[in-house]
Short mmCIF file of C-alpha atoms and ligand atoms in Angstrom, two decimals:
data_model
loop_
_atom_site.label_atom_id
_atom_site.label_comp_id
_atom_site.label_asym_id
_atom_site.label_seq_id
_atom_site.Cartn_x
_atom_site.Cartn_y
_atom_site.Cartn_z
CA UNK A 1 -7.61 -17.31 -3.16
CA UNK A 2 -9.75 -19.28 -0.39
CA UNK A 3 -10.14 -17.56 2.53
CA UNK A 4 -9.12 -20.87 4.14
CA UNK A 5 -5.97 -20.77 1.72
CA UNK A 6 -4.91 -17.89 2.48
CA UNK A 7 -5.47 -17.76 6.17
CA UNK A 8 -3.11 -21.13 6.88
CA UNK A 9 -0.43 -19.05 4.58
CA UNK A 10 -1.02 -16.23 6.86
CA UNK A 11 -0.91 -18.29 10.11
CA UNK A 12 2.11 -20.31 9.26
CA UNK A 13 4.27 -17.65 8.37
CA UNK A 14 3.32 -16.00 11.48
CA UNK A 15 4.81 -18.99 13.60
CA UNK A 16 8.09 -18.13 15.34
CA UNK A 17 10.26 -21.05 13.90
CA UNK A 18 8.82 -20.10 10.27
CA UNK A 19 9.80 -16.47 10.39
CA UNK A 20 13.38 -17.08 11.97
CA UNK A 21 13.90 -20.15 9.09
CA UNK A 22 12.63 -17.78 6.33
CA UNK A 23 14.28 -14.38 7.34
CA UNK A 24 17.95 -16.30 8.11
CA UNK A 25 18.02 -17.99 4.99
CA UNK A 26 19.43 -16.20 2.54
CA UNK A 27 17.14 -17.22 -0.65
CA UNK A 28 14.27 -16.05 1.27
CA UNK A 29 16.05 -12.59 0.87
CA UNK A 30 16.14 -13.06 -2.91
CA UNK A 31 12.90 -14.05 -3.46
CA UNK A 32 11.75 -11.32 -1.37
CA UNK A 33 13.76 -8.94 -3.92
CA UNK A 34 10.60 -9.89 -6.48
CA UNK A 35 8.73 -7.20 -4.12
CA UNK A 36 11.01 -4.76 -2.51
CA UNK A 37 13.29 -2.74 -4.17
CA UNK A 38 16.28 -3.22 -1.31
CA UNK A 39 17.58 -3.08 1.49
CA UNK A 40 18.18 1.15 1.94
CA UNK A 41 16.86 4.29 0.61
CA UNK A 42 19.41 4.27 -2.51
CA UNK A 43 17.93 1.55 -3.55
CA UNK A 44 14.29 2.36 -3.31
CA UNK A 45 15.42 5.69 -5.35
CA UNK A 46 16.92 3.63 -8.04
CA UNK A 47 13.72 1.97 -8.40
CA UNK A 48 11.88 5.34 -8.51
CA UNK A 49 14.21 6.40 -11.45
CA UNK A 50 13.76 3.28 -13.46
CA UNK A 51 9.52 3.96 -12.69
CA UNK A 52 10.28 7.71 -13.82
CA UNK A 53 12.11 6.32 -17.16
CA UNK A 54 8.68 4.07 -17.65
CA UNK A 55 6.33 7.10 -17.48
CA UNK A 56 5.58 5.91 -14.20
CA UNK A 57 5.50 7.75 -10.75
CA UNK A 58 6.34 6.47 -7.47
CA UNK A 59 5.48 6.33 -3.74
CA UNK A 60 8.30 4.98 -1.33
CA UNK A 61 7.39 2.87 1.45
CA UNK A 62 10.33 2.26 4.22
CA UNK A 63 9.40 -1.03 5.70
CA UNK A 64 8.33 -1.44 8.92
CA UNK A 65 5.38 -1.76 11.44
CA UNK A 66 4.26 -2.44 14.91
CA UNK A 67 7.26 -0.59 16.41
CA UNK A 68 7.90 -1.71 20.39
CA UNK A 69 8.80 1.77 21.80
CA UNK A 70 8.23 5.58 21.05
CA UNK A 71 12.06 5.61 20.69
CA UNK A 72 11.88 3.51 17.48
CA UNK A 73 8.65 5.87 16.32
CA UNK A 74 10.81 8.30 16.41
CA UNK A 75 13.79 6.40 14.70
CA UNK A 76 11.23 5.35 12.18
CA UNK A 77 9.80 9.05 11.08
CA UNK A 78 13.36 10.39 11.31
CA UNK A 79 13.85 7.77 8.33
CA UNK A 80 11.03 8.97 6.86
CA UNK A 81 12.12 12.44 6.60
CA UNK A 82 15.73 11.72 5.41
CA UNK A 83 13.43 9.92 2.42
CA UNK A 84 11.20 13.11 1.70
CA UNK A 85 14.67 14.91 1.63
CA UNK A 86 16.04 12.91 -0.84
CA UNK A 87 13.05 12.86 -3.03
CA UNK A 88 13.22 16.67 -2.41
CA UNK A 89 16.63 16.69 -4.27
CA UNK A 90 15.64 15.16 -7.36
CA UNK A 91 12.22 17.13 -8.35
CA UNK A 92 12.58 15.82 -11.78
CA UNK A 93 10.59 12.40 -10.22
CA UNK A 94 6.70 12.46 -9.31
CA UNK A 95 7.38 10.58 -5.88
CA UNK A 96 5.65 10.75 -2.20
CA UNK A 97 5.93 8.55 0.62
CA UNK A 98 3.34 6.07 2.20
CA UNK A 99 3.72 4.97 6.21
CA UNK A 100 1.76 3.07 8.94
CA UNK A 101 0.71 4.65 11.89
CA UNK A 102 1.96 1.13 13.90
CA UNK A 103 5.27 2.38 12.39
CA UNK A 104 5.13 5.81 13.88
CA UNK A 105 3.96 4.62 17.56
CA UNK A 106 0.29 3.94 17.49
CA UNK A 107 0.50 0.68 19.51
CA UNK A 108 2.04 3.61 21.86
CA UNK A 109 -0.76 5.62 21.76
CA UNK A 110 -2.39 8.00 19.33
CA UNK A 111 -0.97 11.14 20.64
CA UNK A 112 2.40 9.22 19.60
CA UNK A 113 1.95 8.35 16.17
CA UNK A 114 0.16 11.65 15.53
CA UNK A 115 2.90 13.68 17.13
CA UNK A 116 5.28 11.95 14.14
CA UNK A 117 3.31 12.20 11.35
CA UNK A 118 3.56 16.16 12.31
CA UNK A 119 7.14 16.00 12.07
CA UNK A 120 6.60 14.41 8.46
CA UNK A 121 3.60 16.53 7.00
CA UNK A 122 6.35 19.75 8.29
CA UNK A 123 9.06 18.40 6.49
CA UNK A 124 6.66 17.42 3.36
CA UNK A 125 5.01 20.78 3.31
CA UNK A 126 7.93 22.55 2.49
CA UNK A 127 7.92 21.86 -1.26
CA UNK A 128 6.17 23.53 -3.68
CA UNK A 129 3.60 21.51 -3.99
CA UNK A 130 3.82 19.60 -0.81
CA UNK A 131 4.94 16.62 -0.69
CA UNK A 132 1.83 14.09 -0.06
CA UNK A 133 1.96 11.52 3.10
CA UNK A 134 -0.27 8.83 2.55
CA UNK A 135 -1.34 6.80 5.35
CA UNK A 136 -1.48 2.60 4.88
CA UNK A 137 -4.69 0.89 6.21
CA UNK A 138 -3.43 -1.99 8.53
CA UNK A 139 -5.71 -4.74 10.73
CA UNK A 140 -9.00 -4.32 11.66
CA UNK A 141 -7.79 -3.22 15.60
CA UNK A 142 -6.36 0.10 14.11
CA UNK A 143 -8.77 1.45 11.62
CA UNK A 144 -10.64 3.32 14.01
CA UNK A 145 -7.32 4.75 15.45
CA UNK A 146 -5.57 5.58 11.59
CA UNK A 147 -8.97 7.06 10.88
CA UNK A 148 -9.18 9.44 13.42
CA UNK A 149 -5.48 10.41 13.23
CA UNK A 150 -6.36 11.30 9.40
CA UNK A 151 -9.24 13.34 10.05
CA UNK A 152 -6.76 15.34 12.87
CA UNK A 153 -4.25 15.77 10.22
CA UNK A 154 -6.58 16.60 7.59
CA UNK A 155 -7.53 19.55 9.46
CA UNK A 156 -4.17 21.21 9.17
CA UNK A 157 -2.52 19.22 6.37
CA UNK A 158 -4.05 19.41 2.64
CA UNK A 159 -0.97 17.06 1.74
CA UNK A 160 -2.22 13.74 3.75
CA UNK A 161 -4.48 10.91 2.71
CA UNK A 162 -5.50 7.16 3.62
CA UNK A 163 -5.92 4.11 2.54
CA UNK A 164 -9.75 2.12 2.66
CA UNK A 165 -10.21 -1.62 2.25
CA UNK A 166 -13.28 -2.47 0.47
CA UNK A 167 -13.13 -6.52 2.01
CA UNK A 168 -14.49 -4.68 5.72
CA UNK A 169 -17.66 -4.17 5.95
CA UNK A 170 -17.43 -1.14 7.72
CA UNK A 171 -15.93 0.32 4.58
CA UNK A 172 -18.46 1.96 3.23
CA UNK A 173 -19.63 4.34 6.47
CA UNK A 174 -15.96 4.75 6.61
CA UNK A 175 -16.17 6.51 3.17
CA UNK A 176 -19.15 8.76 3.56
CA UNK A 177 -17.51 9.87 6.69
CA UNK A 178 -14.58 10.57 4.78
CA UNK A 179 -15.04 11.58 1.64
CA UNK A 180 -15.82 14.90 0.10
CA UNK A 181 -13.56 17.46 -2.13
CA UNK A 182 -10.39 17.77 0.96
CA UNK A 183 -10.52 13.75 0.71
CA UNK A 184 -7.62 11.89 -0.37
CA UNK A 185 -8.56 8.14 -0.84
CA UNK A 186 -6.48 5.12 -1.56
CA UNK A 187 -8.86 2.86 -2.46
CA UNK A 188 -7.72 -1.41 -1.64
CA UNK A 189 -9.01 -4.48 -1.45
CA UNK A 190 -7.02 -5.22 1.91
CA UNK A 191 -4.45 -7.15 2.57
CA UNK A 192 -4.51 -8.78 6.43
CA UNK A 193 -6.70 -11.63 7.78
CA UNK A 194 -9.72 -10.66 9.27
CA UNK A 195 -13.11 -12.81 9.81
CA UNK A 196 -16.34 -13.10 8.31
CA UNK A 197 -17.80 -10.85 11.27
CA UNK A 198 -16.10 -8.23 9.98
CA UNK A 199 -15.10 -8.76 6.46
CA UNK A 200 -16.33 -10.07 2.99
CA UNK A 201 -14.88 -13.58 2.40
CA UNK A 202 -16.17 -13.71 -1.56
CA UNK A 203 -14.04 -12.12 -3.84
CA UNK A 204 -17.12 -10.90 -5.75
CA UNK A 205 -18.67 -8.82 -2.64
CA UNK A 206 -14.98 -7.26 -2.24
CA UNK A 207 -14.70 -6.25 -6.09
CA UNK A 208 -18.16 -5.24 -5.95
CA UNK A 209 -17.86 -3.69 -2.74
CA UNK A 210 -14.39 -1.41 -4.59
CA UNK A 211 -16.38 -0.72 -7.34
CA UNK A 212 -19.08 1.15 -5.51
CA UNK A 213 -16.79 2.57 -2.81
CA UNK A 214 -14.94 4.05 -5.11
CA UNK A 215 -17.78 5.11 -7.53
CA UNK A 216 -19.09 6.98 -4.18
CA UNK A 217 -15.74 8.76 -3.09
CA UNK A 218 -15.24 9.96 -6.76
CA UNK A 219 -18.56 11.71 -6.67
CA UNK A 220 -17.98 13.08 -3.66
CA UNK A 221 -15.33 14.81 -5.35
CA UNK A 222 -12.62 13.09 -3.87
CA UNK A 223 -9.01 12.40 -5.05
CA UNK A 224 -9.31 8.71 -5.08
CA UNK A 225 -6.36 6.39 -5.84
CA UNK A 226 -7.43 3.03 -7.93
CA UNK A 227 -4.54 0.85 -5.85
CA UNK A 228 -5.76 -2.74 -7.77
CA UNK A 229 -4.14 -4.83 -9.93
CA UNK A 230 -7.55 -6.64 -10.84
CA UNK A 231 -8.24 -5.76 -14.81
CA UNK A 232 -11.92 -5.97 -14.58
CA UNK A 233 -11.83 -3.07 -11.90
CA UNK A 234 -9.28 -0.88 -13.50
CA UNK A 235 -11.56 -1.37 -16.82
CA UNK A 236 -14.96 -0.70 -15.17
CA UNK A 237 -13.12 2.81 -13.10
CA UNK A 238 -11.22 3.92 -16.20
CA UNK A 239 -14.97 3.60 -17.83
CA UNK A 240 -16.65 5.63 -14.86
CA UNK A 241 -14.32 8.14 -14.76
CA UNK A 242 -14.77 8.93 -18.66
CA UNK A 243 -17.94 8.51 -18.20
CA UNK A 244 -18.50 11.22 -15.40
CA UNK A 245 -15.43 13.71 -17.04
CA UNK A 246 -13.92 13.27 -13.93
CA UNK A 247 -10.40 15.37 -14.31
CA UNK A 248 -7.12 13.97 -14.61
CA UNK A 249 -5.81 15.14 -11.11
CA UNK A 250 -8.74 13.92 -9.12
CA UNK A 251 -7.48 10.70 -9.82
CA UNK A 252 -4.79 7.88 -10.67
CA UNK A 253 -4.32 3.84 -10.78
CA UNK A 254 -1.82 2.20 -8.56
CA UNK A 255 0.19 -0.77 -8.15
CA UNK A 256 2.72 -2.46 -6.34
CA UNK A 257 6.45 -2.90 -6.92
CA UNK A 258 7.50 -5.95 -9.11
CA UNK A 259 3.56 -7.13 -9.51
CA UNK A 260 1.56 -6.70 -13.31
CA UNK A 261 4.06 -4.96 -14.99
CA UNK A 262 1.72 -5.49 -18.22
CA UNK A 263 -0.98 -3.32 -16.82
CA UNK A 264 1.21 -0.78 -15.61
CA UNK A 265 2.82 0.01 -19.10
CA UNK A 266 -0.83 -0.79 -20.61
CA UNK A 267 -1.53 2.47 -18.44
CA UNK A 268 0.56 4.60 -19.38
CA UNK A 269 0.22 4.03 -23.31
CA UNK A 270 -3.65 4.70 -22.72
CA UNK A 271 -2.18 7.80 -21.07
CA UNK A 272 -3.38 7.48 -17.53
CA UNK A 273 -1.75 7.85 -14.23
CA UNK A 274 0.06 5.57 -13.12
CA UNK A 275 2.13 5.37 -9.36
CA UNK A 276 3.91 2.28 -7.74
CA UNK A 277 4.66 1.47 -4.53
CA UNK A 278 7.94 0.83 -4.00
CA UNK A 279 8.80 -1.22 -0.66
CA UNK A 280 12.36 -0.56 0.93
CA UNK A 281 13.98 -1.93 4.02
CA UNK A 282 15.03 -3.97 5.76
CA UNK A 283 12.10 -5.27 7.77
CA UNK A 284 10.49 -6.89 4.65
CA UNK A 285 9.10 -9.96 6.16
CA UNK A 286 5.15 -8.66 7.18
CA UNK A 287 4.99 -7.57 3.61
CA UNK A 288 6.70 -10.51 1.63
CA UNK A 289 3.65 -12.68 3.80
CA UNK A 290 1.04 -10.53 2.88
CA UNK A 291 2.22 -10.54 -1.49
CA UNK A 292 2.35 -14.58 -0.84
CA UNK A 293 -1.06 -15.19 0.76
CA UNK A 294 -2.65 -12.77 -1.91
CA UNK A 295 -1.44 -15.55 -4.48
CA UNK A 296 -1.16 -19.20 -4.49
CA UNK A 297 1.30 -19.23 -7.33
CA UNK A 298 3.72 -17.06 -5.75
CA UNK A 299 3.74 -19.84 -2.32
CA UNK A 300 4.53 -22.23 -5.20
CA UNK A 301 7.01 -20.01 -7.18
CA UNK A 302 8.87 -19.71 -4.07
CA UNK A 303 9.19 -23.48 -3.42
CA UNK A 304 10.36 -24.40 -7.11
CA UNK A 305 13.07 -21.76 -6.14
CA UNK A 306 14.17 -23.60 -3.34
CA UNK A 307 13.73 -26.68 -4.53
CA UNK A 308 15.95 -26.29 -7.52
CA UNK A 309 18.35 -24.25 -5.29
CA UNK A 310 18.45 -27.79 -2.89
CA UNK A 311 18.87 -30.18 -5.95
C1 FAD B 1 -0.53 0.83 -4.29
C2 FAD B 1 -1.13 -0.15 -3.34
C3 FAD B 1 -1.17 0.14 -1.99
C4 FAD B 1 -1.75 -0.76 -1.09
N1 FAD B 1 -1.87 -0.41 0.24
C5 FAD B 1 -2.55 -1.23 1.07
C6 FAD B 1 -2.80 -0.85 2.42
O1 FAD B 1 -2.43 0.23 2.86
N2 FAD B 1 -3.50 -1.70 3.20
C7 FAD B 1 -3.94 -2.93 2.73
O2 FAD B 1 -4.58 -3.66 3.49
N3 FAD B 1 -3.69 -3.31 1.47
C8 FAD B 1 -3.00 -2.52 0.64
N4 FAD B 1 -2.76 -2.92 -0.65
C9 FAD B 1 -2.96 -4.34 -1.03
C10 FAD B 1 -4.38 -4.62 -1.48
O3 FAD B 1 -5.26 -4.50 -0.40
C11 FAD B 1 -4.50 -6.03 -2.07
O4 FAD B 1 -4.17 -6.97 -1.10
C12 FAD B 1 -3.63 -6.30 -3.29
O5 FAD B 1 -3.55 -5.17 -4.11
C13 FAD B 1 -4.22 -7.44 -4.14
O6 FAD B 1 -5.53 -7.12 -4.55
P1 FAD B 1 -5.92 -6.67 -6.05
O7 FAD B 1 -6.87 -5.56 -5.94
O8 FAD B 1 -4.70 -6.40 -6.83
O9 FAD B 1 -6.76 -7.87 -6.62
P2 FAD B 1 -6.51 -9.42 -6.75
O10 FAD B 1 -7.80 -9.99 -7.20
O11 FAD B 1 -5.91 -9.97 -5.49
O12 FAD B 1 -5.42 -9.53 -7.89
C14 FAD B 1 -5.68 -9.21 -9.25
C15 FAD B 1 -4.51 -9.74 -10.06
O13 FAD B 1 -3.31 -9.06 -9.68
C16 FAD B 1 -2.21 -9.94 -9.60
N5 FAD B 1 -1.74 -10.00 -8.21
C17 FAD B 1 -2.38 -9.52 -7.11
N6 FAD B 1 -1.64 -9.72 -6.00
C18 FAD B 1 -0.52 -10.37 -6.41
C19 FAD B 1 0.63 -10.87 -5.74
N7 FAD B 1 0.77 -10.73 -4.43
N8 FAD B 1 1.58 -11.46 -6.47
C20 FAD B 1 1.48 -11.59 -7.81
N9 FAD B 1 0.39 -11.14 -8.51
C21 FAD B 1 -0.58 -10.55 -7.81
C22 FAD B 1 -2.73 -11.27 -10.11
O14 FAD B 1 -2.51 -11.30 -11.50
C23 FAD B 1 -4.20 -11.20 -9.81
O15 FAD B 1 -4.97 -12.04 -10.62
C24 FAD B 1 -2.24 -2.01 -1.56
C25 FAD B 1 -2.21 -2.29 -2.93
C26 FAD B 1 -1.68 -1.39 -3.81
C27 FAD B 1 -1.69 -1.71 -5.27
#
């Protein structure tokens, strides 16, 4: 999509009157249901055993970010570790949990976020293998401070990794500080506005810009997760990684709930690894925004629904 595109779709949905139109009427809600699994933890679990019946595994994400006090941090990790106790009591499902560090206080300060994401890696550490806490890159303003808070954790937590968005350009330091054999890498495109100071605006210099991240981190030797739904780029790393013998464990593809369905089973008849994100909550408005300016044809999919729901 044009940057242009895709920044008006992010702008507009950011305006007040749009947000409290789209998250009171109840369609919105539906159409919303294309990308999130529900509104509660049962729900996101459901979708993890109909994944786990596919051959596919799954990583739960409780929606939410940019929490207004430590209080709700704390609310917010607490839900977190209610969700690594239910995964806990089915350990027939390959499943782990993926958060924001704006969910877990960092607009509150680092100390605050960090201070949760203890709590979690505890409570995920007491499986055998531990469960892993993967950490979602958000806007430019807090890669520095999700960053650091990795590298902290990473120092007493083998079980915690991060997400890297190849459209910055700052990516690619990023990774060579990062990487290496105790690395765990989500690999992205990104998702949130940012401008041209900062970030790519062609499409090619982000794929291009994956590709080679990614190439680096996995000789490195470290666990890098292929989190595209972009063909060419899940063709070119399924090539590299046969290519350089790299093993089975160091890596896997991933994709998000409800999008390219085709080239998740695809996957796993070739035989590879295969995760999906599954969104649940509540709070699913920031992420239904971000799946809509990724796409034009979802902005229009969504007005033929309410269209034909009006006439
Ligand atoms: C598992 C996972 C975790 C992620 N975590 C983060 C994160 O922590 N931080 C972050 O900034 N971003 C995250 N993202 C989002 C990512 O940055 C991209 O915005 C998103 O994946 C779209 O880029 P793409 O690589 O799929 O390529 P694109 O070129 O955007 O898409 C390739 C194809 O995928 C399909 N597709 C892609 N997006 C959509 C959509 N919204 N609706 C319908 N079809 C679509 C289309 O067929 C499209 O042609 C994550 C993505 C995944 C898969």
């Amino acid at each position: 999509m044009s940057p242009l595109l895709r920044g008006s779709i992010l702008w507009a949905t950011e305006q007040p009157i749009v947000r409290s139109l789209t998250t009171r009427t109840p369609i919105f809600r539906q159409i919303a249901g294309r990308f999130v699994a529900g509104d509660d933890l049962e729900a996101g679990v459901a979708a993890v055993r109909e994944l786990d019946g596919q051959g596919i595994a799954a990583m739960l994400d409780h929606l939410g970010e940019k929490v207004g006090s430590p209080a709700q941090a704390a609310s917010a990790a607490d839900d977190y570790i209610q969700a690594l106790k239910r995964v806990r009591e089915s350990p027939e499902f390959d499943a782990n949990i993926s958060v924001k560090l704006t969910q877990l206080g960092l607009d509150s300060g680092t100390d605050v976020a960090l201070e949760n994401m203890e709590r979690l890696l505890q409570v995920a550490g007491e499986t055998d293998p531990p469960t892993l806490v993967m950490i979602d890159m958000e806007a430019r303003q807090y890669v520095d401070g999700t960053l650091d808070g990795y590298l902290q954790l990473r120092e007493r937590h083998p079980n915690v990794g991060v997400c890297l968005q190849s459209y910055l350009h700052r990516t690619v330091v990023d990774a060579q500080r990062i990487g290496g054999p105790s690395a765990i890498v989500r690999m992205t495109k990104g998702a949130y506005l940012e401008p041209p100071q900062v970030a790519y605006s062609s499409k090619r210099d982000v794929t291009r810009n994956f590709a080679r991240i990614a190439a680096t981190l996995l000789g490195s030797g470290a666990t890098v997760h292929l989190a595209t739904h972009d063909p060419k780029l899940v063709e070119g790393a399924r090539r590299f990684i046969r290519e350089r013998g790299i093993p089975r464990e160091r890596y896997e593809f991933q994709m998000l709930y409800g999008i390219r369905r085709d080239i998740q089973q695809d996957l796993v008849r070739l035989d590879e690894p295969v995760r999906v994100y599954v969104p649940y909550g509540t709070q699913w408005y920031p992420y239904l925004t971000r799946r809509l300016a990724e796409r034009p044809a979802n902005v229009w999919f969504f007005l033929s629904n309410l269209l034909r729901r009006g006439g």
